[in-house]
């Protein structure tokens, strides 16, 4: 993918898969699904519980990875990795609302935000600056095989 294509893909709505170094139990990374936001040229924004394993590991590592994929053919993915450049504690309510609307739509997000308002004091926001990108786009392969 070109730079513009990979950034546009990451900016689309996908459930991300976050990966962070986890030195516990033999050192396999912690890998979990997560909602995120991204605008081309910007930072990857995630929110999680302040006291969660995920937050503790991100703070310790100072960086994380995120992979977004298209789960239907033609398969595509974008993976980014980079340093945490900002931590907002408590979570930024503007980011929280934007992420909820991104995944749930306007009406459902309002209900979700009202029902989970306590998370504003329990969650923190991490911003990661993408340094390394990995991408794959199997569109041309699928077109040549299935045409």
PDB file of C-alpha atoms in Angstrom:
ATOM      1  CA  UNK A   1       0.000   0.000   0.000  1.00  0.00           C
ATOM      2  CA  UNK A   2       1.102   3.542  -0.590  1.00  0.00           C
ATOM      3  CA  UNK A   3       1.425   5.912   2.366  1.00  0.00           C
ATOM      4  CA  UNK A   4      -1.933   7.531   1.561  1.00  0.00           C
ATOM      5  CA  UNK A   5      -3.619   4.124   1.190  1.00  0.00           C
ATOM      6  CA  UNK A   6      -2.272   2.748   4.463  1.00  0.00           C
ATOM      7  CA  UNK A   7      -3.184   5.896   6.390  1.00  0.00           C
ATOM      8  CA  UNK A   8      -6.694   5.937   4.901  1.00  0.00           C
ATOM      9  CA  UNK A   9      -7.124   2.261   5.753  1.00  0.00           C
ATOM     10  CA  UNK A  10      -6.031   2.807   9.360  1.00  0.00           C
ATOM     11  CA  UNK A  11      -8.385   5.795   9.604  1.00  0.00           C
ATOM     12  CA  UNK A  12     -11.336   3.588   8.549  1.00  0.00           C
ATOM     13  CA  UNK A  13     -13.362   1.847  11.234  1.00  0.00           C
ATOM     14  CA  UNK A  14     -11.780  -1.460  12.253  1.00  0.00           C
ATOM     15  CA  UNK A  15     -11.455  -3.089  15.633  1.00  0.00           C
ATOM     16  CA  UNK A  16      -7.752  -2.860  16.283  1.00  0.00           C
ATOM     17  CA  UNK A  17      -5.571  -5.535  17.809  1.00  0.00           C
ATOM     18  CA  UNK A  18      -3.167  -3.960  20.276  1.00  0.00           C
ATOM     19  CA  UNK A  19       0.126  -5.653  21.053  1.00  0.00           C
ATOM     20  CA  UNK A  20       2.520  -4.690  23.828  1.00  0.00           C
ATOM     21  CA  UNK A  21       5.606  -6.317  25.285  1.00  0.00           C
ATOM     22  CA  UNK A  22       4.721  -8.470  28.288  1.00  0.00           C
ATOM     23  CA  UNK A  23       7.728  -9.754  30.214  1.00  0.00           C
ATOM     24  CA  UNK A  24       5.511 -11.861  32.492  1.00  0.00           C
ATOM     25  CA  UNK A  25       5.270 -15.614  31.984  1.00  0.00           C
ATOM     26  CA  UNK A  26       7.996 -16.072  29.403  1.00  0.00           C
ATOM     27  CA  UNK A  27       7.692 -12.789  27.574  1.00  0.00           C
ATOM     28  CA  UNK A  28       4.990 -13.398  24.958  1.00  0.00           C
ATOM     29  CA  UNK A  29       3.309 -10.110  24.002  1.00  0.00           C
ATOM     30  CA  UNK A  30      -0.107  -9.163  25.324  1.00  0.00           C
ATOM     31  CA  UNK A  31      -2.442  -8.991  22.307  1.00  0.00           C
ATOM     32  CA  UNK A  32      -6.007  -7.707  22.760  1.00  0.00           C
ATOM     33  CA  UNK A  33      -8.783  -6.175  20.630  1.00  0.00           C
ATOM     34  CA  UNK A  34      -9.412  -2.468  21.173  1.00  0.00           C
ATOM     35  CA  UNK A  35     -11.271   0.523  19.779  1.00  0.00           C
ATOM     36  CA  UNK A  36      -8.970   3.256  18.495  1.00  0.00           C
ATOM     37  CA  UNK A  37      -8.962   6.426  16.453  1.00  0.00           C
ATOM     38  CA  UNK A  38      -6.544   7.721  13.865  1.00  0.00           C
ATOM     39  CA  UNK A  39      -6.456  10.578  11.358  1.00  0.00           C
ATOM     40  CA  UNK A  40      -3.866  10.495   8.541  1.00  0.00           C
ATOM     41  CA  UNK A  41      -0.618  12.059   9.680  1.00  0.00           C
ATOM     42  CA  UNK A  42      -1.681  11.978  13.338  1.00  0.00           C
ATOM     43  CA  UNK A  43      -1.366   9.726  16.324  1.00  0.00           C
ATOM     44  CA  UNK A  44      -3.136   6.478  17.162  1.00  0.00           C
ATOM     45  CA  UNK A  45      -5.426   7.127  20.134  1.00  0.00           C
ATOM     46  CA  UNK A  46      -6.588   4.414  22.536  1.00  0.00           C
ATOM     47  CA  UNK A  47      -8.236   4.443  25.933  1.00  0.00           C
ATOM     48  CA  UNK A  48      -8.104   1.796  28.629  1.00  0.00           C
ATOM     49  CA  UNK A  49      -8.469   1.381  32.351  1.00  0.00           C
ATOM     50  CA  UNK A  50      -5.766   3.143  34.314  1.00  0.00           C
ATOM     51  CA  UNK A  51      -5.104   0.041  36.433  1.00  0.00           C
ATOM     52  CA  UNK A  52      -5.478  -2.532  33.659  1.00  0.00           C
ATOM     53  CA  UNK A  53      -2.681  -4.912  32.720  1.00  0.00           C
ATOM     54  CA  UNK A  54      -2.703  -3.289  29.285  1.00  0.00           C
ATOM     55  CA  UNK A  55      -2.090   0.204  30.726  1.00  0.00           C
ATOM     56  CA  UNK A  56       0.648  -1.005  33.054  1.00  0.00           C
ATOM     57  CA  UNK A  57       2.452  -2.790  30.221  1.00  0.00           C
ATOM     58  CA  UNK A  58       2.142   0.189  27.843  1.00  0.00           C
ATOM     59  CA  UNK A  59       3.550   2.514  30.491  1.00  0.00           C
ATOM     60  CA  UNK A  60       6.458   0.123  31.144  1.00  0.00           C
ATOM     61  CA  UNK A  61       7.246  -0.450  27.457  1.00  0.00           C
ATOM     62  CA  UNK A  62       6.671   3.148  26.374  1.00  0.00           C
ATOM     63  CA  UNK A  63       5.319   1.873  23.048  1.00  0.00           C
ATOM     64  CA  UNK A  64       2.798  -0.479  21.500  1.00  0.00           C
ATOM     65  CA  UNK A  65       1.663  -1.953  18.200  1.00  0.00           C
ATOM     66  CA  UNK A  66      -1.757  -1.853  16.604  1.00  0.00           C
ATOM     67  CA  UNK A  67      -3.023  -3.965  13.714  1.00  0.00           C
ATOM     68  CA  UNK A  68      -6.226  -3.253  11.793  1.00  0.00           C
ATOM     69  CA  UNK A  69      -7.519  -5.742   9.258  1.00  0.00           C
ATOM     70  CA  UNK A  70     -10.241  -6.236   6.715  1.00  0.00           C
ATOM     71  CA  UNK A  71     -11.765  -9.595   7.598  1.00  0.00           C
ATOM     72  CA  UNK A  72     -13.513 -10.226   4.288  1.00  0.00           C
ATOM     73  CA  UNK A  73     -11.867 -10.825   0.918  1.00  0.00           C
ATOM     74  CA  UNK A  74      -9.867  -9.239  -0.473  1.00  0.00           C
ATOM     75  CA  UNK A  75      -7.911  -9.334   2.760  1.00  0.00           C
ATOM     76  CA  UNK A  76      -5.891  -6.300   3.792  1.00  0.00           C
ATOM     77  CA  UNK A  77      -4.174  -5.139   6.927  1.00  0.00           C
ATOM     78  CA  UNK A  78      -2.146  -2.273   8.325  1.00  0.00           C
ATOM     79  CA  UNK A  79       0.074  -2.656  11.359  1.00  0.00           C
ATOM     80  CA  UNK A  80       1.765   0.267  13.101  1.00  0.00           C
ATOM     81  CA  UNK A  81       4.226   0.410  15.951  1.00  0.00           C
ATOM     82  CA  UNK A  82       5.661   3.361  17.781  1.00  0.00           C
ATOM     83  CA  UNK A  83       6.289   5.276  20.980  1.00  0.00           C
ATOM     84  CA  UNK A  84       3.678   6.655  23.316  1.00  0.00           C
ATOM     85  CA  UNK A  85       3.935  10.421  22.899  1.00  0.00           C
ATOM     86  CA  UNK A  86       1.200  11.493  25.307  1.00  0.00           C
ATOM     87  CA  UNK A  87      -0.779  10.094  28.218  1.00  0.00           C
ATOM     88  CA  UNK A  88      -3.923  11.877  29.415  1.00  0.00           C
ATOM     89  CA  UNK A  89      -4.966  10.868  32.921  1.00  0.00           C
ATOM     90  CA  UNK A  90      -7.887  10.853  33.344  1.00  0.00           C
ATOM     91  CA  UNK A  91      -9.123   9.969  29.872  1.00  0.00           C
ATOM     92  CA  UNK A  92      -9.864  12.811  27.506  1.00  0.00           C
ATOM     93  CA  UNK A  93     -13.692  13.066  27.286  1.00  0.00           C
ATOM     94  CA  UNK A  94     -13.521  14.492  23.744  1.00  0.00           C
ATOM     95  CA  UNK A  95     -11.500  11.477  22.570  1.00  0.00           C
ATOM     96  CA  UNK A  96     -13.827   9.117  24.438  1.00  0.00           C
ATOM     97  CA  UNK A  97     -16.897  10.550  22.734  1.00  0.00           C
ATOM     98  CA  UNK A  98     -15.246  10.547  19.294  1.00  0.00           C
ATOM     99  CA  UNK A  99     -14.186   6.910  19.635  1.00  0.00           C
ATOM    100  CA  UNK A 100     -17.653   5.865  20.838  1.00  0.00           C
ATOM    101  CA  UNK A 101     -19.326   7.656  17.903  1.00  0.00           C
ATOM    102  CA  UNK A 102     -16.788   6.120  15.498  1.00  0.00           C
ATOM    103  CA  UNK A 103     -17.767   2.581  16.533  1.00  0.00           C
ATOM    104  CA  UNK A 104     -21.400   2.933  17.583  1.00  0.00           C
ATOM    105  CA  UNK A 105     -22.838   5.850  15.650  1.00  0.00           C
ATOM    106  CA  UNK A 106     -24.300   9.011  17.140  1.00  0.00           C
ATOM    107  CA  UNK A 107     -27.408   7.615  18.910  1.00  0.00           C
ATOM    108  CA  UNK A 108     -25.910   4.439  20.328  1.00  0.00           C
ATOM    109  CA  UNK A 109     -22.772   6.316  21.417  1.00  0.00           C
ATOM    110  CA  UNK A 110     -24.824   8.718  23.545  1.00  0.00           C
ATOM    111  CA  UNK A 111     -26.458   5.790  25.380  1.00  0.00           C
ATOM    112  CA  UNK A 112     -23.107   4.016  25.773  1.00  0.00           C
ATOM    113  CA  UNK A 113     -21.409   7.131  27.136  1.00  0.00           C
ATOM    114  CA  UNK A 114     -24.227   7.728  29.620  1.00  0.00           C
ATOM    115  CA  UNK A 115     -24.126   4.105  30.804  1.00  0.00           C
ATOM    116  CA  UNK A 116     -20.332   4.051  31.193  1.00  0.00           C
ATOM    117  CA  UNK A 117     -19.707   7.575  32.509  1.00  0.00           C
ATOM    118  CA  UNK A 118     -17.610   6.266  35.412  1.00  0.00           C
ATOM    119  CA  UNK A 119     -14.942   5.260  32.902  1.00  0.00           C
ATOM    120  CA  UNK A 120     -14.065   8.937  32.480  1.00  0.00           C
ATOM    121  CA  UNK A 121     -12.416   8.820  35.881  1.00  0.00           C
ATOM    122  CA  UNK A 122     -11.112   5.231  35.577  1.00  0.00           C
ATOM    123  CA  UNK A 123      -9.649   5.344  32.051  1.00  0.00           C
ATOM    124  CA  UNK A 124      -6.581   6.982  30.552  1.00  0.00           C
ATOM    125  CA  UNK A 125      -5.775   7.988  26.989  1.00  0.00           C
ATOM    126  CA  UNK A 126      -2.586   6.935  25.191  1.00  0.00           C
ATOM    127  CA  UNK A 127      -1.379   8.567  21.969  1.00  0.00           C
ATOM    128  CA  UNK A 128       1.131   6.663  19.866  1.00  0.00           C
ATOM    129  CA  UNK A 129       3.137   8.134  16.983  1.00  0.00           C
ATOM    130  CA  UNK A 130       3.446   5.518  14.226  1.00  0.00           C
ATOM    131  CA  UNK A 131       7.105   4.842  13.396  1.00  0.00           C
ATOM    132  CA  UNK A 132       6.985   1.471  11.654  1.00  0.00           C
ATOM    133  CA  UNK A 133       4.304   0.405   9.227  1.00  0.00           C
ATOM    134  CA  UNK A 134       3.588  -3.036   7.816  1.00  0.00           C
ATOM    135  CA  UNK A 135       0.875  -3.533   5.236  1.00  0.00           C
ATOM    136  CA  UNK A 136      -0.591  -6.142   2.944  1.00  0.00           C
ATOM    137  CA  UNK A 137      -3.284  -5.794   0.311  1.00  0.00           C
ATOM    138  CA  UNK A 138      -4.385  -8.951  -1.467  1.00  0.00           C
ATOM    139  CA  UNK A 139      -6.788  -7.152  -3.827  1.00  0.00           C
ATOM    140  CA  UNK A 140      -4.712  -7.690  -6.970  1.00  0.00           C
ATOM    141  CA  UNK A 141      -4.037 -11.319  -6.032  1.00  0.00           C
ATOM    142  CA  UNK A 142      -7.765 -11.967  -5.488  1.00  0.00           C
ATOM    143  CA  UNK A 143      -8.623 -10.303  -8.797  1.00  0.00           C
ATOM    144  CA  UNK A 144      -6.085 -12.418 -10.697  1.00  0.00           C
ATOM    145  CA  UNK A 145      -7.127 -15.701  -9.065  1.00  0.00           C
ATOM    146  CA  UNK A 146     -10.877 -15.235  -8.946  1.00  0.00           C
ATOM    147  CA  UNK A 147     -11.413 -13.229 -12.137  1.00  0.00           C
TER     148      UNK A 147
END
